Short mmCIF file of C-alpha atoms in Angstrom, two decimals:
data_model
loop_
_atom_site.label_atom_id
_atom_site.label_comp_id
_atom_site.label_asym_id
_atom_site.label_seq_id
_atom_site.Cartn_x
_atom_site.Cartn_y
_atom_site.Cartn_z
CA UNK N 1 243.54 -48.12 116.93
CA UNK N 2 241.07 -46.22 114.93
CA UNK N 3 237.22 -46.80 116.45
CA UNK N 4 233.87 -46.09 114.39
CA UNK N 5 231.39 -44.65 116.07
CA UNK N 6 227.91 -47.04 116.34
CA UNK N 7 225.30 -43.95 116.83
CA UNK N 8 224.18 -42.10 114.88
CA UNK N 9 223.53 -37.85 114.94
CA UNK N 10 220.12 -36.61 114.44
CA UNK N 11 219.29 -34.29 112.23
CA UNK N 12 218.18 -31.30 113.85
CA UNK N 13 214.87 -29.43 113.46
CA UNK N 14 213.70 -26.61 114.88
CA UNK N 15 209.85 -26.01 115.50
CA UNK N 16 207.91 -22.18 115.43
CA UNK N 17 204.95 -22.28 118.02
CA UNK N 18 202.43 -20.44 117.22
CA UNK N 19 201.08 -17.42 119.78
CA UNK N 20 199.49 -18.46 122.60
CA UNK N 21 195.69 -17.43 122.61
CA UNK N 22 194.84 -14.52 124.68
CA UNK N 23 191.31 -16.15 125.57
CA UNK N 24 189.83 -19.50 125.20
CA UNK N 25 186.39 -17.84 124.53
CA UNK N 26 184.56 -18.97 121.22
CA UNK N 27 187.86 -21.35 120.55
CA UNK N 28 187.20 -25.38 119.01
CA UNK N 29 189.17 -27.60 120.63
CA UNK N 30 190.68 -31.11 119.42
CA UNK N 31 191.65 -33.32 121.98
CA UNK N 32 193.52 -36.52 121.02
CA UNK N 33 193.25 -39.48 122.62
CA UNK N 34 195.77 -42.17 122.62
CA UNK N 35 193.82 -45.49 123.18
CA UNK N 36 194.80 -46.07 126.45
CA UNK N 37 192.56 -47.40 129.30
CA UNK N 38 190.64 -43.93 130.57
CA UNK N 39 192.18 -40.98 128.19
CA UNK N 40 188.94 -40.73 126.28
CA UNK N 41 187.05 -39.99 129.91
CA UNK N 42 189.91 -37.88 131.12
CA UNK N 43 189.89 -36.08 127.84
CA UNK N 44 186.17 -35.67 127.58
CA UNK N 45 186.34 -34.30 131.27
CA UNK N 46 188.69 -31.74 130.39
CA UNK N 47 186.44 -30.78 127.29
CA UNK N 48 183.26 -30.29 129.46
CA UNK N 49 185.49 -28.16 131.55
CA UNK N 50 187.06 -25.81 128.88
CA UNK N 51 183.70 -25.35 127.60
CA UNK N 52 181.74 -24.55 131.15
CA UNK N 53 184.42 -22.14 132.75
CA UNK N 54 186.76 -20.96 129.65
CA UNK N 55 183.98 -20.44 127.53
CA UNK N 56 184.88 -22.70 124.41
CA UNK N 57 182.49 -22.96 121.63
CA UNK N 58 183.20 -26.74 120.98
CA UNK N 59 185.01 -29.60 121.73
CA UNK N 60 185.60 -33.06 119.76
CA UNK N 61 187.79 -36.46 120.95
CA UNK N 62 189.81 -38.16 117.96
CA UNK N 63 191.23 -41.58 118.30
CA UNK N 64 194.38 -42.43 117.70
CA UNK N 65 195.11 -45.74 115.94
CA UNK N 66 197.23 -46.97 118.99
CA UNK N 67 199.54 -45.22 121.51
CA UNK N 68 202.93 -46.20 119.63
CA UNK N 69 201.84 -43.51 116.71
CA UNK N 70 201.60 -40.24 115.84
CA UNK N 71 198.09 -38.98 115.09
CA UNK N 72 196.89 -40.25 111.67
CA UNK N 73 196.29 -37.77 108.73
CA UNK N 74 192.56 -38.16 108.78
CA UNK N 75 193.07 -36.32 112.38
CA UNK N 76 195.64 -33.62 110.98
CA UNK N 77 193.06 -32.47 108.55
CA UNK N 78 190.07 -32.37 110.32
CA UNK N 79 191.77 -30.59 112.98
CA UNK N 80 193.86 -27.75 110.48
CA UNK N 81 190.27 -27.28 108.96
CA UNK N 82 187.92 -27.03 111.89
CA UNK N 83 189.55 -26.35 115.14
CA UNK N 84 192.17 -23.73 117.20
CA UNK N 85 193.41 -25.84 119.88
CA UNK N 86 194.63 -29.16 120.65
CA UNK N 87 195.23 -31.09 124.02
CA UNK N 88 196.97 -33.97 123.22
CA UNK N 89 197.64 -35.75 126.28
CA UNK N 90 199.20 -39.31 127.14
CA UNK N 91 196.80 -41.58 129.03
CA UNK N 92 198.55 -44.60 130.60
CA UNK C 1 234.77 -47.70 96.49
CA UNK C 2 232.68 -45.65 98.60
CA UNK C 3 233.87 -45.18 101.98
CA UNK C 4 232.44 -45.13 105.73
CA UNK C 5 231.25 -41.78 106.90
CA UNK C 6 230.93 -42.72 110.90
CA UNK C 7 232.34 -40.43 113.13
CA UNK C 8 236.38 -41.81 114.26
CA UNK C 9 238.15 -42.56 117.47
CA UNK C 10 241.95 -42.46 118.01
CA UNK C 11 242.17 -45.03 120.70
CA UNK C 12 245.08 -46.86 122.32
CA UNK C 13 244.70 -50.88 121.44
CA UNK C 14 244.42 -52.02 125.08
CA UNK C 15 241.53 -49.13 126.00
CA UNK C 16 239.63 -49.83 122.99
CA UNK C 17 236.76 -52.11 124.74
CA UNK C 18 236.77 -50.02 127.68
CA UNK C 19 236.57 -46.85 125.40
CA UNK C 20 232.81 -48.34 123.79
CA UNK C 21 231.78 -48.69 127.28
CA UNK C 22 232.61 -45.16 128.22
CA UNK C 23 230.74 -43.87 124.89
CA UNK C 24 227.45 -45.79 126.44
CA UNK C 25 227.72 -48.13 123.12
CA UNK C 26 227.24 -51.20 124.69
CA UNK C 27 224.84 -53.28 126.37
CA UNK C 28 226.91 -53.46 129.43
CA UNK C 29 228.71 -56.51 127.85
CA UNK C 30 232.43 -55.97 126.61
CA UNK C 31 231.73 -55.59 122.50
CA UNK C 32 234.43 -56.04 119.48
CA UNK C 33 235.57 -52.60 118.57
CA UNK C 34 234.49 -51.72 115.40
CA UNK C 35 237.29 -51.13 112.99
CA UNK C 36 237.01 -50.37 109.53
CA UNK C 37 238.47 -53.53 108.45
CA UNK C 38 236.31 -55.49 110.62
CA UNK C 39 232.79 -53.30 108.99
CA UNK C 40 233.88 -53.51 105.17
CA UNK C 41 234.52 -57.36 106.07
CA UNK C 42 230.72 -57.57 107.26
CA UNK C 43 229.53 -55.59 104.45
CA UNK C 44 230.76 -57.24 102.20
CA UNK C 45 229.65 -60.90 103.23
CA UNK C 46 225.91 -59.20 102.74
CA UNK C 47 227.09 -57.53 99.54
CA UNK C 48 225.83 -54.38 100.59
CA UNK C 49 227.03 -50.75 100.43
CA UNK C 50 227.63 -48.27 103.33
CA UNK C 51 224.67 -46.03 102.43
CA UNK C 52 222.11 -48.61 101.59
CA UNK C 53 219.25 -48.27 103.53
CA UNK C 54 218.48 -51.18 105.35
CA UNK C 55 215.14 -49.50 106.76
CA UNK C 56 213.34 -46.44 108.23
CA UNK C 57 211.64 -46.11 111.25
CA UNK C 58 208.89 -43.35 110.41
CA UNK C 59 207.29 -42.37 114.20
CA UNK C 60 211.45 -42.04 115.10
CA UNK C 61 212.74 -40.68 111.97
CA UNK C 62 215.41 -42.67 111.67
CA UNK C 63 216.73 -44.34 108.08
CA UNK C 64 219.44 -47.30 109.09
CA UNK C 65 221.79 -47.91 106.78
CA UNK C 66 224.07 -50.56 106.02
CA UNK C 67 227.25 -49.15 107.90
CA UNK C 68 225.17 -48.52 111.01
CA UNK C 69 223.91 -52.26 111.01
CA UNK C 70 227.66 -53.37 110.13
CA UNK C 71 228.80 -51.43 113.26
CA UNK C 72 226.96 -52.43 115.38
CA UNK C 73 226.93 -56.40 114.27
CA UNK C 74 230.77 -55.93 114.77
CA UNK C 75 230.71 -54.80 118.30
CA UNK C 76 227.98 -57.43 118.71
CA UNK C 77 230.67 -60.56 117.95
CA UNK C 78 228.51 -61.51 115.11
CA UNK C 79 231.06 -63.75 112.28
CA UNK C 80 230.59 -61.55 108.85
CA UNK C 81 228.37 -64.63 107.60
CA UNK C 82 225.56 -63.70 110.09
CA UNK C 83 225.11 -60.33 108.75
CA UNK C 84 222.23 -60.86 106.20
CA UNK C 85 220.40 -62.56 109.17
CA UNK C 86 220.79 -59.14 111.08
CA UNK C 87 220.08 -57.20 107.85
CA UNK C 88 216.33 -59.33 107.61
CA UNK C 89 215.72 -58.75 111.15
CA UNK C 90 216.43 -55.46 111.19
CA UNK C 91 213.88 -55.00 108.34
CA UNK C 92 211.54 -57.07 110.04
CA UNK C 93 211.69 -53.89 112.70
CA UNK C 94 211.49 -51.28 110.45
CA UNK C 95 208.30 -52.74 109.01
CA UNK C 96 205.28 -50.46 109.66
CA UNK C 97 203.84 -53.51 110.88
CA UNK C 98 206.28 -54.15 113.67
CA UNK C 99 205.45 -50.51 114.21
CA UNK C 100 208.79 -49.91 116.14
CA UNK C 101 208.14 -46.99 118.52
CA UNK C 102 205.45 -48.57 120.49
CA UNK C 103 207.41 -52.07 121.32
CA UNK C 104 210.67 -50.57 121.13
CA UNK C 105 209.69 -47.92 124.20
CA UNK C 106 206.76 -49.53 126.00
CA UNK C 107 206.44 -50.33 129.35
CA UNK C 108 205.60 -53.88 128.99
CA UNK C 109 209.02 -54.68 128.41
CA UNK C 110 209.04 -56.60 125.22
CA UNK C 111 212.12 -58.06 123.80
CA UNK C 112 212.30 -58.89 119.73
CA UNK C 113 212.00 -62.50 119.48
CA UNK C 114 213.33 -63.88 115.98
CA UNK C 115 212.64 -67.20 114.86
CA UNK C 116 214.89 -67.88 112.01
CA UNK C 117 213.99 -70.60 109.18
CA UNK C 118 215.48 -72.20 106.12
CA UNK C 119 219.05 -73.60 104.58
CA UNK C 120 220.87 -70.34 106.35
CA UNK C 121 220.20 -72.15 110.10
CA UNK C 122 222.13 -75.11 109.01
CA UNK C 123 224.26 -73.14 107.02
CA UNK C 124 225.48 -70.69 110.43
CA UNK C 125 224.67 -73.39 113.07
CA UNK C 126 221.54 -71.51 114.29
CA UNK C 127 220.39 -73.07 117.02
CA UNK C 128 217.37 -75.13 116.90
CA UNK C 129 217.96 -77.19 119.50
CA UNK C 130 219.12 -78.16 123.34
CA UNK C 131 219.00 -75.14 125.45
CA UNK C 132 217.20 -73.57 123.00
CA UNK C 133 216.97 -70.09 124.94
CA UNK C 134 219.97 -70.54 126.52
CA UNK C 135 224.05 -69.75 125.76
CA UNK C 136 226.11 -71.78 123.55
CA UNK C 137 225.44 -70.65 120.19
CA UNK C 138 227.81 -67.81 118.82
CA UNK C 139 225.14 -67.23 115.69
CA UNK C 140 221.91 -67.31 118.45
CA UNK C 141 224.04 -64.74 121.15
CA UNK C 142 225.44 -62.50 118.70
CA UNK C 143 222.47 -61.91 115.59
CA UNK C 144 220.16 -61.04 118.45
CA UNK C 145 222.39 -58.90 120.28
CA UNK C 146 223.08 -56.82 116.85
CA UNK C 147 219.89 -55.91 116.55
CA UNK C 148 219.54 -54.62 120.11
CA UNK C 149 222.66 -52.90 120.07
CA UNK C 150 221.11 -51.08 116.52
CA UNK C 151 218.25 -50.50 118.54
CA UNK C 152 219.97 -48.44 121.04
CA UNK C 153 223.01 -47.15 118.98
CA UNK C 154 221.12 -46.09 115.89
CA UNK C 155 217.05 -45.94 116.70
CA UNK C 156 217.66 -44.38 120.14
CA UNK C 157 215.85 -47.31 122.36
CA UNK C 158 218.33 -46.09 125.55
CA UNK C 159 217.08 -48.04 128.80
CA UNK C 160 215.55 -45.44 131.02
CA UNK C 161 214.92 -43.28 128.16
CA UNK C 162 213.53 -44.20 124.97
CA UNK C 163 213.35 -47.61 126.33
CA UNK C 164 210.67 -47.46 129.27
CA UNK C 165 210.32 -51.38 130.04
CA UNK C 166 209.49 -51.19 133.62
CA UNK C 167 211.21 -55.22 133.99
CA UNK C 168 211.97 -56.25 130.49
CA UNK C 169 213.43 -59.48 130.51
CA UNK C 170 216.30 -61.57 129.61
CA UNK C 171 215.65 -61.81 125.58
CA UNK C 172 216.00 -57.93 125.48
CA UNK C 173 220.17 -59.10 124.76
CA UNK C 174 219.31 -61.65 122.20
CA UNK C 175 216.26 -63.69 122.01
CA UNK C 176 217.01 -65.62 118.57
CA UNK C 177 215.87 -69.25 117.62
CA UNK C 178 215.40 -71.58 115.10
CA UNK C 179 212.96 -73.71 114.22
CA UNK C 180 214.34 -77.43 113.76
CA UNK C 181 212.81 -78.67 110.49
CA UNK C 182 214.83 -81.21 109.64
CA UNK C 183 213.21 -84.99 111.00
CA UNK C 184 210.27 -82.10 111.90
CA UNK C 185 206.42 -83.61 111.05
CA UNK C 186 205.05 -80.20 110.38
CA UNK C 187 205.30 -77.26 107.98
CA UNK C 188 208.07 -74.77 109.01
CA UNK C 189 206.73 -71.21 109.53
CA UNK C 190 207.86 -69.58 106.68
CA UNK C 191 205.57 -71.91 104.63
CA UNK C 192 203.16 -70.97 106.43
CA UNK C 193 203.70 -67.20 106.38
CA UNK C 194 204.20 -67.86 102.55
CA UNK C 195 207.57 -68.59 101.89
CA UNK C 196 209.18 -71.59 100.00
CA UNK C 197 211.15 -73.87 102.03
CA UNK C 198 214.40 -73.17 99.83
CA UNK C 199 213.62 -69.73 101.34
CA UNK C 200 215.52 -68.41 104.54
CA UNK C 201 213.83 -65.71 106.93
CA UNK C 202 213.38 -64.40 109.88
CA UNK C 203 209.88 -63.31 111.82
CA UNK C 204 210.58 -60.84 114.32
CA UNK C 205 208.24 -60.59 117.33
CA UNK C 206 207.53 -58.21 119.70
CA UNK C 207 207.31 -60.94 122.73
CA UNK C 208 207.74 -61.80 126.35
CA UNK C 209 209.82 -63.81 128.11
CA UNK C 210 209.36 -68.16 127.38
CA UNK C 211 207.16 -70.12 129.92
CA UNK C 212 208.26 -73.07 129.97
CA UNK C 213 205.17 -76.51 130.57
CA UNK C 214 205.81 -80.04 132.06
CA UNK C 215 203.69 -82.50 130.73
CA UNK C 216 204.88 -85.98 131.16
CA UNK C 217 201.81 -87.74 131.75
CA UNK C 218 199.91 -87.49 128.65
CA UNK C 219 200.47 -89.53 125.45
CA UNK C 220 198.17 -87.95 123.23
CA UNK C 221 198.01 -84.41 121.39
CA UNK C 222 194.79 -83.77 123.30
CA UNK C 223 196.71 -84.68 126.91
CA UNK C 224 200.08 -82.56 126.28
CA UNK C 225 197.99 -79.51 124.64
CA UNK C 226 195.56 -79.25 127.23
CA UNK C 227 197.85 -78.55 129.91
CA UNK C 228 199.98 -76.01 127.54
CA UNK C 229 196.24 -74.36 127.30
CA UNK C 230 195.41 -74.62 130.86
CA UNK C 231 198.82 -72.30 131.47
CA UNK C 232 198.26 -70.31 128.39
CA UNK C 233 195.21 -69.48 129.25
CA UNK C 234 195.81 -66.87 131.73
CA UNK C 235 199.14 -65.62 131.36
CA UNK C 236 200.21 -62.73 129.12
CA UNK C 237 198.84 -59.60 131.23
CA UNK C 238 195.72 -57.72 130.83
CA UNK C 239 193.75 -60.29 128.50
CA UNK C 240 195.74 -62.15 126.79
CA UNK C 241 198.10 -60.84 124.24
CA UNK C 242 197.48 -60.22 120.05
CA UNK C 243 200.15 -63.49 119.17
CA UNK C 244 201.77 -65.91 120.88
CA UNK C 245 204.47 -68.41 119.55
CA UNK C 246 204.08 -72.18 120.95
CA UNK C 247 207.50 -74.02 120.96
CA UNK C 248 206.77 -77.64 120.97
CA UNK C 249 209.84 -79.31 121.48
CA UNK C 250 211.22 -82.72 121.09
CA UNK C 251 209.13 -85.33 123.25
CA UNK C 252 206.02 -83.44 122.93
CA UNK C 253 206.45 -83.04 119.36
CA UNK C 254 206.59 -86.93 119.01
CA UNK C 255 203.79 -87.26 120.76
CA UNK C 256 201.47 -85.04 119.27
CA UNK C 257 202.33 -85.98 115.41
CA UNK C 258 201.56 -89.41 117.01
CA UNK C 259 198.10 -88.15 117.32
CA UNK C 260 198.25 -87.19 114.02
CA UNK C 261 197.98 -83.43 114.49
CA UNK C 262 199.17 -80.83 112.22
CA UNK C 263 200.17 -77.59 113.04
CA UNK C 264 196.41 -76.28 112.32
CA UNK C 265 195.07 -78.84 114.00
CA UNK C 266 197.24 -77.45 117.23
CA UNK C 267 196.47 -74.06 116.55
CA UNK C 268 192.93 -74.68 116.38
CA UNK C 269 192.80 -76.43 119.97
CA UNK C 270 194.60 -74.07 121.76
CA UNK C 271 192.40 -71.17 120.39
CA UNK C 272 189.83 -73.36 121.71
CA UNK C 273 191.09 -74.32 124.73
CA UNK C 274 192.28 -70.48 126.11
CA UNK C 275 189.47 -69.05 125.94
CA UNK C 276 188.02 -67.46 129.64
CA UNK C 277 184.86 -66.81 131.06
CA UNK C 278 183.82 -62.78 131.05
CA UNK C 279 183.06 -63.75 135.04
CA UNK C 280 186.54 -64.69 135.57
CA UNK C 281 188.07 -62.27 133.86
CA UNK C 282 186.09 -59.34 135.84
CA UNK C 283 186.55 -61.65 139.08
CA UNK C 284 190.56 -61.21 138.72
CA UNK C 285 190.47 -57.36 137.63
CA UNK C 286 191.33 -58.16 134.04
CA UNK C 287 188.57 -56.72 132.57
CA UNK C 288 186.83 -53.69 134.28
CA UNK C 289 182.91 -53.57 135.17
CA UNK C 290 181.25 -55.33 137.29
CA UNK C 291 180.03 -58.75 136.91
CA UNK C 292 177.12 -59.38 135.36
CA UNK C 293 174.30 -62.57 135.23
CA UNK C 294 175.73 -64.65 132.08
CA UNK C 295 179.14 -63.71 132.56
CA UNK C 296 180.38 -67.11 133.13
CA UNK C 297 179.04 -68.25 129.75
CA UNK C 298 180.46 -65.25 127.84
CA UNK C 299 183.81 -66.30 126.65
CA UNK C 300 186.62 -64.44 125.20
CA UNK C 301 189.53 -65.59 123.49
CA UNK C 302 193.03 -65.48 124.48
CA UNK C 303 193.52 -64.10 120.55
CA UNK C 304 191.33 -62.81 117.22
CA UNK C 305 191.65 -66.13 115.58
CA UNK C 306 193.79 -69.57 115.34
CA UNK C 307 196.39 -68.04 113.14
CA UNK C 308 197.73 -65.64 115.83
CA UNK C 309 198.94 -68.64 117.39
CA UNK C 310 202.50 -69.19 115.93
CA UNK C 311 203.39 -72.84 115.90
CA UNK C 312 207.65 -73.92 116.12
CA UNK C 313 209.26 -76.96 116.35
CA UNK C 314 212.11 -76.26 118.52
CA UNK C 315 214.01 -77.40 121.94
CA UNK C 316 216.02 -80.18 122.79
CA UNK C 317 215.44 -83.88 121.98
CA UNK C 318 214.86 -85.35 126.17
CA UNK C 319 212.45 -84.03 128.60
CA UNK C 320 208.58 -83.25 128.39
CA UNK C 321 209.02 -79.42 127.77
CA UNK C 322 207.51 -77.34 125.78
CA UNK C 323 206.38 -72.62 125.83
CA UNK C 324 204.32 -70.30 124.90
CA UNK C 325 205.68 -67.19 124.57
CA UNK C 326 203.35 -63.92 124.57
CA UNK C 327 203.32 -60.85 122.03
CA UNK C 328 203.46 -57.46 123.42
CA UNK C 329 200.35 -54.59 122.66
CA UNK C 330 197.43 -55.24 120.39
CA UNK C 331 197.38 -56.10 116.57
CA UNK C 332 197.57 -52.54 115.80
CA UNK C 333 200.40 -51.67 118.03
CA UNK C 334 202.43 -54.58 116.35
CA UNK C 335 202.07 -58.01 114.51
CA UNK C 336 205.01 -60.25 113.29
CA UNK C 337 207.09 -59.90 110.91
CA UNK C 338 208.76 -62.46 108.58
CA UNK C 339 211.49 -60.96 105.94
CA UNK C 340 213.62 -63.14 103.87
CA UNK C 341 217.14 -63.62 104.30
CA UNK C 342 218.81 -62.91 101.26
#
């Protein structure tokens, strides 16, 4: 008997990092929060944190539209155009 | 004629269920093994092709097609017939609505409820029924189950992986009803969602187990809705949840068109009649903060607005049973879905 196979084979894709920074000193940071209970303190936290003993120059929170999705493309672009760093973290 | 590009198995006859369990296909159920005979036959009671794209989940990536749903409908024991009833619910996941990453993979454990309306429930014996939830029904078992088994086979929702419901439930192998409009007083949901009742469709949830309510007591709407309230009320985790579906079935049906209700009319008093106190709410850790003077007046609502509430006529003719069955997230994690079945 000849079977047919159910799955299915994702296509692969590979992903370049870019360099780790030397120094956060003078960096903007995104962090992206994911709309669940406490991320936005936690992330804020972290942003106070970066800025008093790393030395960042700024920090802003964007808001996901809910935890099931990718960041939305309002995010994407403010983030390319203003900022070197993101911490995206899940809160949960 | 195009042909079927899945990957092949050489198998020997008598291994062949055992071999889908090896591969992890299943859903720890024995399936059909998928032949080719056995997918061109289901592809071709839906008149579809192989490569037609039957949808694409964006935050995964993935683009079903036809072949995969025909697959996996085979190994589910669905009859060729019930395929365009897959084919719509599968859709109905796809949706960006649905939004399927977040209920596929959450936590909360939500199952994909699909109430099925229109000629095609007669026409496939859909129940709508006794034992509404419960075995009995080859259509009910096996549509259900093909879209689960796409789920895992094709949009990678693997329990313990990409599939993270800490208890799930029951209706996470096949959670499919039908609403029973014929003798029924009220409109049948896909009016209501816009359809014509010539129409056939299904509305997919993102939902929670049924809770079932006793009321044998009351003989008026007011009696029988307040108690399905009274339960309602607080269930559903955090808050409350962004829709529920109400399955009123036969007694209670009887006795609130009696009353003279519609299906607004019941909609309108449970949004009325769920709605809890800020104090309680902070009392039982739902809500966080501490409580405040007032608190007991403040109410919030189990949902946004009436319409959330999903209205069915379903369940067997005898006994004073009816459930509520919660949604899973918030509005913008997922809403249901209602696709025709064409």
């Amino acid at each position: 008997m000849e079977l047919l196979d159910p799955t299915v084979e994702q296509p692969r894709q590979s992903i370049e990092f870019v360099a780790r920074p030397a120094s956060l000193k003078g960096k903007r940071i995104a962090l992206i929060e994911n709309t669940k209970f406490n991320s936005d303190k936690l992330l804020e936290r972290i942003g106070d944190i970066l800025k008093a003993e790393q030395g960042v120059s700024e920090w802003k929170v964007f808001h996901k539209h809910n935890a099931g999705v990718p960041a939305h493309k309002e995010i994407i672009d403010e983030v390319k155009a203003g900022y070197d760093l993101v911490v995206a973290g899940v809160g949960d | 004629m195009a042909s079927l590009t899945s990957k092949r198995h050489k198998v020997e006859d008598l291994d062949a269920t055992e071999f889908c369990f090896q591969q992890g296909w299943t859903d720890g159920l024995p399936v059909v093994p998928p032949t080719e005979d056995r997918v061109w036959a289901m592809l071709k009671a839906a008149n579809l092709k192989p490569e037609d794209q039957v949808g694409y989940i964006e935050n995964r990536a993935v683009a079903v097609n036809a072949e995969k749903v025909a697959l996996n409908a085979v190994m589910a024991g669905c009859r060729p017939e019930y395929m365009k009833v897959v084919v719509a619910a599968v859709e109905g996941i796809c949706d960006p609505r649905w939004s399927y990453h977040g209920p596929g993979t959450s936590t909360g454990g939500a199952a994909v409820l699909m109430i099925v309306n229109g000629p095609v429930t007669r026409e496939l014996d859909i129940n709508a029924g006794d034992n509404l939830f419960g075995p009995g029904w080859r259509a009910n078992a096996t549509i259900g189950r093909a879209v689960r088994l796409v789920m895992r086979n094709v949009a990678g929702s693997m329990p313990g992986l990409l599939d993270r419901g800490t208890l799930g439930h029951p209706g996470k192998i096949s959670y499919v009803i039908a609403e029973k409009e014929t003798g029924s007083p009220w409109t049948p949901l896909h009016v209501e969602r816009g359809f014509k009742k010539e129409q056939s469709t299904v509305t997919v949830l993102a939902a929670q187990g049924p809770h079932q309510v006793y009321n044998q007591l009351s003989n008026t709407a007011e009696g029988v809705l307040g108690t399905i309230a009274d339960d309602m009320r607080i269930s559903g985790g955090i808050m409350g949840q962004p829709e529920y579906v109400v399955c009123l079935a036969g007694e209670h049906t009887k006795t609130i068109a009696a009353s003279g209700w519609t299906k607004a009319d019941i909609r309108k008093f449970l949004f009325e009649h769920t709605q809890s106190s800020h104090e309680h709410l902070k009392r039982t850790e739902r809500m966080s903060g501490a409580i405040q003077a007032g608190d007991d007046k403040k109410m919030r609502p189990l949902v946004a607005k009436p319409e959330d509430i999903l209205v069915v006529a379903a369940g067997g003719k005898a006994g004073a049973f009816s459930c509520y069955i919660p949604g899973w997230g918030s509005k913008r994690s997922s809403q249901a879905v209602t696709k025709e079945v064409k």
